[in-house]
Amino acid sequence: MSTSKALPQPDREEIRVEAVLQALGEPVRLQIVRALADVPEGIACGEIELPVTASTRAHHLRTLREAGVLSTHTEGTRRISKLRREDLEELYPGLLSGVLAARR
Amino acid sequence: MSTSKALPQPDREEIRVEAVLQALGEPVRLQIVRALADVPEGIACGEIELPVTASTRAHHLRTLREAGVLSTHTEGTRRISKLRREDLEELYPGLLSGVLAARR
């Protein structure tokens, strides 16, 4: 039986718009967010194709998680991340869909 | 007769979402954007109350203008800034209203 554990993240009411915007305003992190937007059930972080090293990838995922953009839980040795769409839509209606509408 | 001159800014198709997000993700710049959102006809930059020096204010206004978030024109010795709502709404529908909905 594999254990599942959620990594620390801000509660909805602790999320700050400046942190969300800063987290989203970086090309690789935006690429991660776009990848996650297509898969509501979440993605194992390693499966997202990114032009960066594993440690840079981990850093970007952490920045997104700590800003409140995504949540991550472990399943055995895998880390699954999901966008916090509901939280973001409740706090900033339209923001995420507007960002995802951007030409790539 | 005072002359009016627009300061340089990206055309709509040159605006990049990363630059917009980075520009918006800073507390003082967000305060400027909120002030401008209330006044469609634009504000003389000096009239926005901000807890920063004039040169920092000018720097933030320039960052917002170069990102495509606002436009600025001179009227004699005054600089009037306006949000580029229409351009942003066309490019990223919902983004700006989502940001403006954030609790302050």
PDB file of N, CA, C and O in Angstrom, chain A residues 12-22 24-27 30 34 91-99 101-103, chain B residues 12-22 24-27 30 34 91-99 101-103:
ATOM      1  N   ARG A  12      -6.506  28.702   1.126  1.00  0.00           N
ATOM      2  CA  ARG A  12      -7.058  29.649   0.153  1.00  0.00           C
ATOM      3  C   ARG A  12      -6.948  31.101   0.629  1.00  0.00           C
ATOM      4  O   ARG A  12      -6.544  31.981  -0.111  1.00  0.00           O
ATOM      5  N   GLU A  13      -7.284  31.316   1.889  1.00  0.00           N
ATOM      6  CA  GLU A  13      -7.318  32.707   2.378  1.00  0.00           C
ATOM      7  C   GLU A  13      -5.918  33.286   2.598  1.00  0.00           C
ATOM      8  O   GLU A  13      -5.762  34.486   2.856  1.00  0.00           O
ATOM      9  N   GLU A  14      -4.905  32.434   2.493  1.00  0.00           N
ATOM     10  CA  GLU A  14      -3.528  32.929   2.645  1.00  0.00           C
ATOM     11  C   GLU A  14      -2.901  33.273   1.294  1.00  0.00           C
ATOM     12  O   GLU A  14      -1.795  33.834   1.245  1.00  0.00           O
ATOM     13  N   ILE A  15      -3.564  32.921   0.216  1.00  0.00           N
ATOM     14  CA  ILE A  15      -2.988  33.164  -1.115  1.00  0.00           C
ATOM     15  C   ILE A  15      -2.983  34.662  -1.406  1.00  0.00           C
ATOM     16  O   ILE A  15      -3.953  35.355  -1.145  1.00  0.00           O
ATOM     17  N   ARG A  16      -1.857  35.150  -1.917  1.00  0.00           N
ATOM     18  CA  ARG A  16      -1.724  36.584  -2.232  1.00  0.00           C
ATOM     19  C   ARG A  16      -1.572  36.754  -3.739  1.00  0.00           C
ATOM     20  O   ARG A  16      -0.795  36.060  -4.383  1.00  0.00           O
ATOM     21  N   VAL A  17      -2.305  37.730  -4.272  1.00  0.00           N
ATOM     22  CA  VAL A  17      -2.320  37.882  -5.728  1.00  0.00           C
ATOM     23  C   VAL A  17      -0.937  38.211  -6.281  1.00  0.00           C
ATOM     24  O   VAL A  17      -0.564  37.746  -7.359  1.00  0.00           O
ATOM     25  N   GLU A  18      -0.147  38.990  -5.534  1.00  0.00           N
ATOM     26  CA  GLU A  18       1.203  39.319  -6.027  1.00  0.00           C
ATOM     27  C   GLU A  18       2.030  38.038  -6.206  1.00  0.00           C
ATOM     28  O   GLU A  18       2.758  37.894  -7.190  1.00  0.00           O
ATOM     29  N   ALA A  19       1.922  37.148  -5.244  1.00  0.00           N
ATOM     30  CA  ALA A  19       2.699  35.898  -5.321  1.00  0.00           C
ATOM     31  C   ALA A  19       2.224  35.040  -6.491  1.00  0.00           C
ATOM     32  O   ALA A  19       3.032  34.422  -7.198  1.00  0.00           O
ATOM     33  N   VAL A  20       0.910  35.012  -6.711  1.00  0.00           N
ATOM     34  CA  VAL A  20       0.369  34.240  -7.837  1.00  0.00           C
ATOM     35  C   VAL A  20       0.875  34.821  -9.162  1.00  0.00           C
ATOM     36  O   VAL A  20       1.336  34.085 -10.046  1.00  0.00           O
ATOM     37  N   LEU A  21       0.834  36.132  -9.287  1.00  0.00           N
ATOM     38  CA  LEU A  21       1.273  36.775 -10.529  1.00  0.00           C
ATOM     39  C   LEU A  21       2.761  36.556 -10.758  1.00  0.00           C
ATOM     40  O   LEU A  21       3.196  36.269 -11.878  1.00  0.00           O
ATOM     41  N   GLN A  22       3.542  36.691  -9.702  1.00  0.00           N
ATOM     42  CA  GLN A  22       4.987  36.456  -9.843  1.00  0.00           C
ATOM     43  C   GLN A  22       5.265  35.005 -10.230  1.00  0.00           C
ATOM     44  O   GLN A  22       6.139  34.730 -11.049  1.00  0.00           O
ATOM     45  N   LEU A  24       3.294  33.012 -11.876  1.00  0.00           N
ATOM     46  CA  LEU A  24       2.852  32.758 -13.250  1.00  0.00           C
ATOM     47  C   LEU A  24       3.715  33.476 -14.294  1.00  0.00           C
ATOM     48  O   LEU A  24       3.753  33.051 -15.453  1.00  0.00           O
ATOM     49  N   GLY A  25       4.399  34.531 -13.886  1.00  0.00           N
ATOM     50  CA  GLY A  25       5.087  35.387 -14.850  1.00  0.00           C
ATOM     51  C   GLY A  25       6.478  34.916 -15.234  1.00  0.00           C
ATOM     52  O   GLY A  25       7.376  35.742 -15.412  1.00  0.00           O
ATOM     53  N   GLU A  26       6.656  33.634 -15.343  1.00  0.00           N
ATOM     54  CA  GLU A  26       7.969  33.082 -15.692  1.00  0.00           C
ATOM     55  C   GLU A  26       7.705  31.990 -16.726  1.00  0.00           C
ATOM     56  O   GLU A  26       6.845  31.124 -16.515  1.00  0.00           O
ATOM     57  N   PRO A  27       8.433  32.004 -17.851  1.00  0.00           N
ATOM     58  CA  PRO A  27       8.086  31.120 -18.970  1.00  0.00           C
ATOM     59  C   PRO A  27       7.991  29.634 -18.629  1.00  0.00           C
ATOM     60  O   PRO A  27       7.044  28.972 -19.053  1.00  0.00           O
ATOM     61  N   LEU A  30       4.993  28.996 -16.473  1.00  0.00           N
ATOM     62  CA  LEU A  30       3.775  29.114 -17.269  1.00  0.00           C
ATOM     63  C   LEU A  30       3.563  27.846 -18.102  1.00  0.00           C
ATOM     64  O   LEU A  30       2.436  27.382 -18.289  1.00  0.00           O
ATOM     65  N   ARG A  34       0.307  25.466 -18.008  1.00  0.00           N
ATOM     66  CA  ARG A  34      -0.428  25.064 -19.217  1.00  0.00           C
ATOM     67  C   ARG A  34      -0.567  23.549 -19.301  1.00  0.00           C
ATOM     68  O   ARG A  34      -1.612  23.032 -19.674  1.00  0.00           O
ATOM     69  N   LEU A  91     -10.930  33.247  -5.888  1.00  0.00           N
ATOM     70  CA  LEU A  91     -10.218  34.449  -5.436  1.00  0.00           C
ATOM     71  C   LEU A  91     -10.100  35.498  -6.532  1.00  0.00           C
ATOM     72  O   LEU A  91     -10.257  36.698  -6.282  1.00  0.00           O
ATOM     73  N   TYR A  92      -9.808  35.045  -7.755  1.00  0.00           N
ATOM     74  CA  TYR A  92      -9.503  35.965  -8.872  1.00  0.00           C
ATOM     75  C   TYR A  92     -10.241  35.513 -10.124  1.00  0.00           C
ATOM     76  O   TYR A  92      -9.616  35.000 -11.070  1.00  0.00           O
ATOM     77  N   PRO A  93     -11.551  35.686 -10.139  1.00  0.00           N
ATOM     78  CA  PRO A  93     -12.331  35.105 -11.250  1.00  0.00           C
ATOM     79  C   PRO A  93     -11.821  35.604 -12.610  1.00  0.00           C
ATOM     80  O   PRO A  93     -11.749  36.809 -12.835  1.00  0.00           O
ATOM     81  N   GLY A  94     -11.460  34.674 -13.460  1.00  0.00           N
ATOM     82  CA  GLY A  94     -11.028  35.049 -14.806  1.00  0.00           C
ATOM     83  C   GLY A  94      -9.529  35.086 -14.983  1.00  0.00           C
ATOM     84  O   GLY A  94      -9.037  34.992 -16.101  1.00  0.00           O
ATOM     85  N   LEU A  95      -8.789  35.260 -13.901  1.00  0.00           N
ATOM     86  CA  LEU A  95      -7.333  35.423 -14.028  1.00  0.00           C
ATOM     87  C   LEU A  95      -6.700  34.234 -14.753  1.00  0.00           C
ATOM     88  O   LEU A  95      -6.018  34.399 -15.761  1.00  0.00           O
ATOM     89  N   LEU A  96      -6.938  33.045 -14.240  1.00  0.00           N
ATOM     90  CA  LEU A  96      -6.263  31.878 -14.809  1.00  0.00           C
ATOM     91  C   LEU A  96      -6.687  31.628 -16.262  1.00  0.00           C
ATOM     92  O   LEU A  96      -5.844  31.361 -17.127  1.00  0.00           O
ATOM     93  N   SER A  97      -7.977  31.747 -16.537  1.00  0.00           N
ATOM     94  CA  SER A  97      -8.413  31.514 -17.920  1.00  0.00           C
ATOM     95  C   SER A  97      -7.841  32.592 -18.847  1.00  0.00           C
ATOM     96  O   SER A  97      -7.510  32.313 -20.004  1.00  0.00           O
ATOM     97  N   GLY A  98      -7.727  33.813 -18.356  1.00  0.00           N
ATOM     98  CA  GLY A  98      -7.120  34.875 -19.160  1.00  0.00           C
ATOM     99  C   GLY A  98      -5.673  34.557 -19.488  1.00  0.00           C
ATOM    100  O   GLY A  98      -5.209  34.711 -20.615  1.00  0.00           O
ATOM    101  N   VAL A  99      -4.945  34.062 -18.487  1.00  0.00           N
ATOM    102  CA  VAL A  99      -3.526  33.708 -18.692  1.00  0.00           C
ATOM    103  C   VAL A  99      -3.418  32.550 -19.678  1.00  0.00           C
ATOM    104  O   VAL A  99      -2.573  32.555 -20.573  1.00  0.00           O
ATOM    105  N   ALA A 101      -5.380  31.827 -22.009  1.00  0.00           N
ATOM    106  CA  ALA A 101      -5.789  32.251 -23.348  1.00  0.00           C
ATOM    107  C   ALA A 101      -4.657  32.889 -24.141  1.00  0.00           C
ATOM    108  O   ALA A 101      -4.762  33.089 -25.341  1.00  0.00           O
ATOM    109  N   ALA A 102      -3.567  33.194 -23.453  1.00  0.00           N
ATOM    110  CA  ALA A 102      -2.467  33.896 -24.117  1.00  0.00           C
ATOM    111  C   ALA A 102      -1.882  33.050 -25.239  1.00  0.00           C
ATOM    112  O   ALA A 102      -1.690  31.858 -25.089  1.00  0.00           O
ATOM    113  N   ARG A 103      -1.615  33.727 -26.316  1.00  0.00           N
ATOM    114  CA  ARG A 103      -0.898  33.115 -27.425  1.00  0.00           C
ATOM    115  C   ARG A 103       0.421  32.551 -26.904  1.00  0.00           C
ATOM    116  O   ARG A 103       1.108  33.191 -26.106  1.00  0.00           O
TER     117      ARG A 103
ATOM    118  N   ARG B  12      -0.253  46.038 -29.527  1.00  0.00           N
ATOM    119  CA  ARG B  12      -1.004  44.939 -28.896  1.00  0.00           C
ATOM    120  C   ARG B  12      -0.374  43.581 -29.175  1.00  0.00           C
ATOM    121  O   ARG B  12      -0.208  42.763 -28.277  1.00  0.00           O
ATOM    122  N   GLU B  13       0.010  43.362 -30.430  1.00  0.00           N
ATOM    123  CA  GLU B  13       0.522  42.026 -30.788  1.00  0.00           C
ATOM    124  C   GLU B  13       1.936  41.776 -30.249  1.00  0.00           C
ATOM    125  O   GLU B  13       2.441  40.653 -30.338  1.00  0.00           O
ATOM    126  N   GLU B  14       2.553  42.818 -29.720  1.00  0.00           N
ATOM    127  CA  GLU B  14       3.892  42.641 -29.136  1.00  0.00           C
ATOM    128  C   GLU B  14       3.833  42.349 -27.629  1.00  0.00           C
ATOM    129  O   GLU B  14       4.856  42.037 -27.008  1.00  0.00           O
ATOM    130  N   ILE B  15       2.660  42.497 -27.044  1.00  0.00           N
ATOM    131  CA  ILE B  15       2.532  42.301 -25.587  1.00  0.00           C
ATOM    132  C   ILE B  15       2.712  40.827 -25.258  1.00  0.00           C
ATOM    133  O   ILE B  15       2.172  39.953 -25.923  1.00  0.00           O
ATOM    134  N   ARG B  16       3.522  40.546 -24.224  1.00  0.00           N
ATOM    135  CA  ARG B  16       3.774  39.161 -23.803  1.00  0.00           C
ATOM    136  C   ARG B  16       3.179  38.932 -22.425  1.00  0.00           C
ATOM    137  O   ARG B  16       3.380  39.736 -21.513  1.00  0.00           O
ATOM    138  N   VAL B  17       2.518  37.821 -22.261  1.00  0.00           N
ATOM    139  CA  VAL B  17       1.812  37.585 -21.003  1.00  0.00           C
ATOM    140  C   VAL B  17       2.772  37.517 -19.811  1.00  0.00           C
ATOM    141  O   VAL B  17       2.457  37.991 -18.720  1.00  0.00           O
ATOM    142  N   GLU B  18       3.966  36.963 -20.016  1.00  0.00           N
ATOM    143  CA  GLU B  18       4.923  36.898 -18.908  1.00  0.00           C
ATOM    144  C   GLU B  18       5.260  38.312 -18.409  1.00  0.00           C
ATOM    145  O   GLU B  18       5.358  38.541 -17.202  1.00  0.00           O
ATOM    146  N   ALA B  19       5.473  39.225 -19.351  1.00  0.00           N
ATOM    147  CA  ALA B  19       5.820  40.593 -18.975  1.00  0.00           C
ATOM    148  C   ALA B  19       4.664  41.271 -18.243  1.00  0.00           C
ATOM    149  O   ALA B  19       4.866  42.005 -17.273  1.00  0.00           O
ATOM    150  N   VAL B  20       3.446  41.012 -18.699  1.00  0.00           N
ATOM    151  CA  VAL B  20       2.265  41.583 -18.041  1.00  0.00           C
ATOM    152  C   VAL B  20       2.158  41.056 -16.611  1.00  0.00           C
ATOM    153  O   VAL B  20       1.955  41.820 -15.657  1.00  0.00           O
ATOM    154  N   LEU B  21       2.328  39.751 -16.443  1.00  0.00           N
ATOM    155  CA  LEU B  21       2.216  39.139 -15.114  1.00  0.00           C
ATOM    156  C   LEU B  21       3.316  39.652 -14.181  1.00  0.00           C
ATOM    157  O   LEU B  21       3.072  39.963 -13.020  1.00  0.00           O
ATOM    158  N   GLN B  22       4.526  39.750 -14.716  1.00  0.00           N
ATOM    159  CA  GLN B  22       5.625  40.274 -13.900  1.00  0.00           C
ATOM    160  C   GLN B  22       5.368  41.723 -13.502  1.00  0.00           C
ATOM    161  O   GLN B  22       5.639  42.137 -12.381  1.00  0.00           O
ATOM    162  N   LEU B  24       2.472  43.176 -13.155  1.00  0.00           N
ATOM    163  CA  LEU B  24       1.359  43.259 -12.202  1.00  0.00           C
ATOM    164  C   LEU B  24       1.725  42.679 -10.835  1.00  0.00           C
ATOM    165  O   LEU B  24       1.114  43.045  -9.829  1.00  0.00           O
ATOM    166  N   GLY B  25       2.721  41.802 -10.779  1.00  0.00           N
ATOM    167  CA  GLY B  25       3.015  41.073  -9.549  1.00  0.00           C
ATOM    168  C   GLY B  25       3.908  41.811  -8.573  1.00  0.00           C
ATOM    169  O   GLY B  25       4.739  41.182  -7.919  1.00  0.00           O
ATOM    170  N   GLU B  26       3.742  43.077  -8.456  1.00  0.00           N
ATOM    171  CA  GLU B  26       4.556  43.882  -7.535  1.00  0.00           C
ATOM    172  C   GLU B  26       3.583  44.832  -6.840  1.00  0.00           C
ATOM    173  O   GLU B  26       2.789  45.498  -7.506  1.00  0.00           O
ATOM    174  N   PRO B  27       3.650  44.901  -5.487  1.00  0.00           N
ATOM    175  CA  PRO B  27       2.617  45.622  -4.745  1.00  0.00           C
ATOM    176  C   PRO B  27       2.382  47.073  -5.175  1.00  0.00           C
ATOM    177  O   PRO B  27       1.230  47.488  -5.319  1.00  0.00           O
ATOM    178  N   LEU B  30       0.786  47.195  -8.554  1.00  0.00           N
ATOM    179  CA  LEU B  30      -0.608  46.774  -8.463  1.00  0.00           C
ATOM    180  C   LEU B  30      -1.460  47.924  -7.917  1.00  0.00           C
ATOM    181  O   LEU B  30      -2.606  48.129  -8.354  1.00  0.00           O
ATOM    182  N   ARG B  34      -4.666  49.564  -9.741  1.00  0.00           N
ATOM    183  CA  ARG B  34      -5.965  49.729  -9.086  1.00  0.00           C
ATOM    184  C   ARG B  34      -6.444  51.168  -9.164  1.00  0.00           C
ATOM    185  O   ARG B  34      -7.625  51.428  -9.393  1.00  0.00           O
ATOM    186  N   LEU B  91      -6.498  40.280 -25.383  1.00  0.00           N
ATOM    187  CA  LEU B  91      -5.426  39.281 -25.351  1.00  0.00           C
ATOM    188  C   LEU B  91      -5.658  38.217 -24.287  1.00  0.00           C
ATOM    189  O   LEU B  91      -5.415  37.030 -24.518  1.00  0.00           O
ATOM    190  N   TYR B  92      -6.094  38.647 -23.099  1.00  0.00           N
ATOM    191  CA  TYR B  92      -6.196  37.751 -21.934  1.00  0.00           C
ATOM    192  C   TYR B  92      -7.528  37.978 -21.238  1.00  0.00           C
ATOM    193  O   TYR B  92      -7.579  38.551 -20.141  1.00  0.00           O
ATOM    194  N   PRO B  93      -8.615  37.523 -21.855  1.00  0.00           N
ATOM    195  CA  PRO B  93      -9.943  37.853 -21.317  1.00  0.00           C
ATOM    196  C   PRO B  93     -10.084  37.403 -19.857  1.00  0.00           C
ATOM    197  O   PRO B  93      -9.862  36.234 -19.557  1.00  0.00           O
ATOM    198  N   GLY B  94     -10.389  38.329 -18.992  1.00  0.00           N
ATOM    199  CA  GLY B  94     -10.616  38.001 -17.585  1.00  0.00           C
ATOM    200  C   GLY B  94      -9.422  38.253 -16.691  1.00  0.00           C
ATOM    201  O   GLY B  94      -9.577  38.398 -15.483  1.00  0.00           O
ATOM    202  N   LEU B  95      -8.236  38.304 -17.256  1.00  0.00           N
ATOM    203  CA  LEU B  95      -7.036  38.454 -16.420  1.00  0.00           C
ATOM    204  C   LEU B  95      -7.114  39.708 -15.540  1.00  0.00           C
ATOM    205  O   LEU B  95      -6.998  39.631 -14.314  1.00  0.00           O
ATOM    206  N   LEU B  96      -7.331  40.843 -16.165  1.00  0.00           N
ATOM    207  CA  LEU B  96      -7.287  42.099 -15.402  1.00  0.00           C
ATOM    208  C   LEU B  96      -8.410  42.160 -14.373  1.00  0.00           C
ATOM    209  O   LEU B  96      -8.190  42.547 -13.221  1.00  0.00           O
ATOM    210  N   SER B  97      -9.603  41.753 -14.752  1.00  0.00           N
ATOM    211  CA  SER B  97     -10.709  41.815 -13.788  1.00  0.00           C
ATOM    212  C   SER B  97     -10.464  40.835 -12.642  1.00  0.00           C
ATOM    213  O   SER B  97     -10.799  41.123 -11.490  1.00  0.00           O
ATOM    214  N   GLY B  98      -9.862  39.694 -12.936  1.00  0.00           N
ATOM    215  CA  GLY B  98      -9.514  38.751 -11.877  1.00  0.00           C
ATOM    216  C   GLY B  98      -8.514  39.350 -10.900  1.00  0.00           C
ATOM    217  O   GLY B  98      -8.657  39.228  -9.685  1.00  0.00           O
ATOM    218  N   VAL B  99      -7.516  40.024 -11.440  1.00  0.00           N
ATOM    219  CA  VAL B  99      -6.505  40.660 -10.584  1.00  0.00           C
ATOM    220  C   VAL B  99      -7.149  41.764  -9.738  1.00  0.00           C
ATOM    221  O   VAL B  99      -6.890  41.896  -8.540  1.00  0.00           O
ATOM    222  N   ALA B 101     -10.106  41.909  -8.728  1.00  0.00           N
ATOM    223  CA  ALA B 101     -11.039  41.349  -7.748  1.00  0.00           C
ATOM    224  C   ALA B 101     -10.329  40.916  -6.468  1.00  0.00           C
ATOM    225  O   ALA B 101     -10.971  40.630  -5.467  1.00  0.00           O
ATOM    226  N   ALA B 102      -8.989  40.875  -6.497  1.00  0.00           N
ATOM    227  CA  ALA B 102      -8.250  40.385  -5.329  1.00  0.00           C
ATOM    228  C   ALA B 102      -8.487  41.272  -4.121  1.00  0.00           C
ATOM    229  O   ALA B 102      -8.509  42.497  -4.232  1.00  0.00           O
ATOM    230  N   ARG B 103      -8.663  40.630  -3.003  1.00  0.00           N
ATOM    231  CA  ARG B 103      -8.724  41.324  -1.717  1.00  0.00           C
ATOM    232  C   ARG B 103      -7.459  42.178  -1.572  1.00  0.00           C
ATOM    233  O   ARG B 103      -6.364  41.742  -1.901  1.00  0.00           O
TER     234      ARG B 103
END
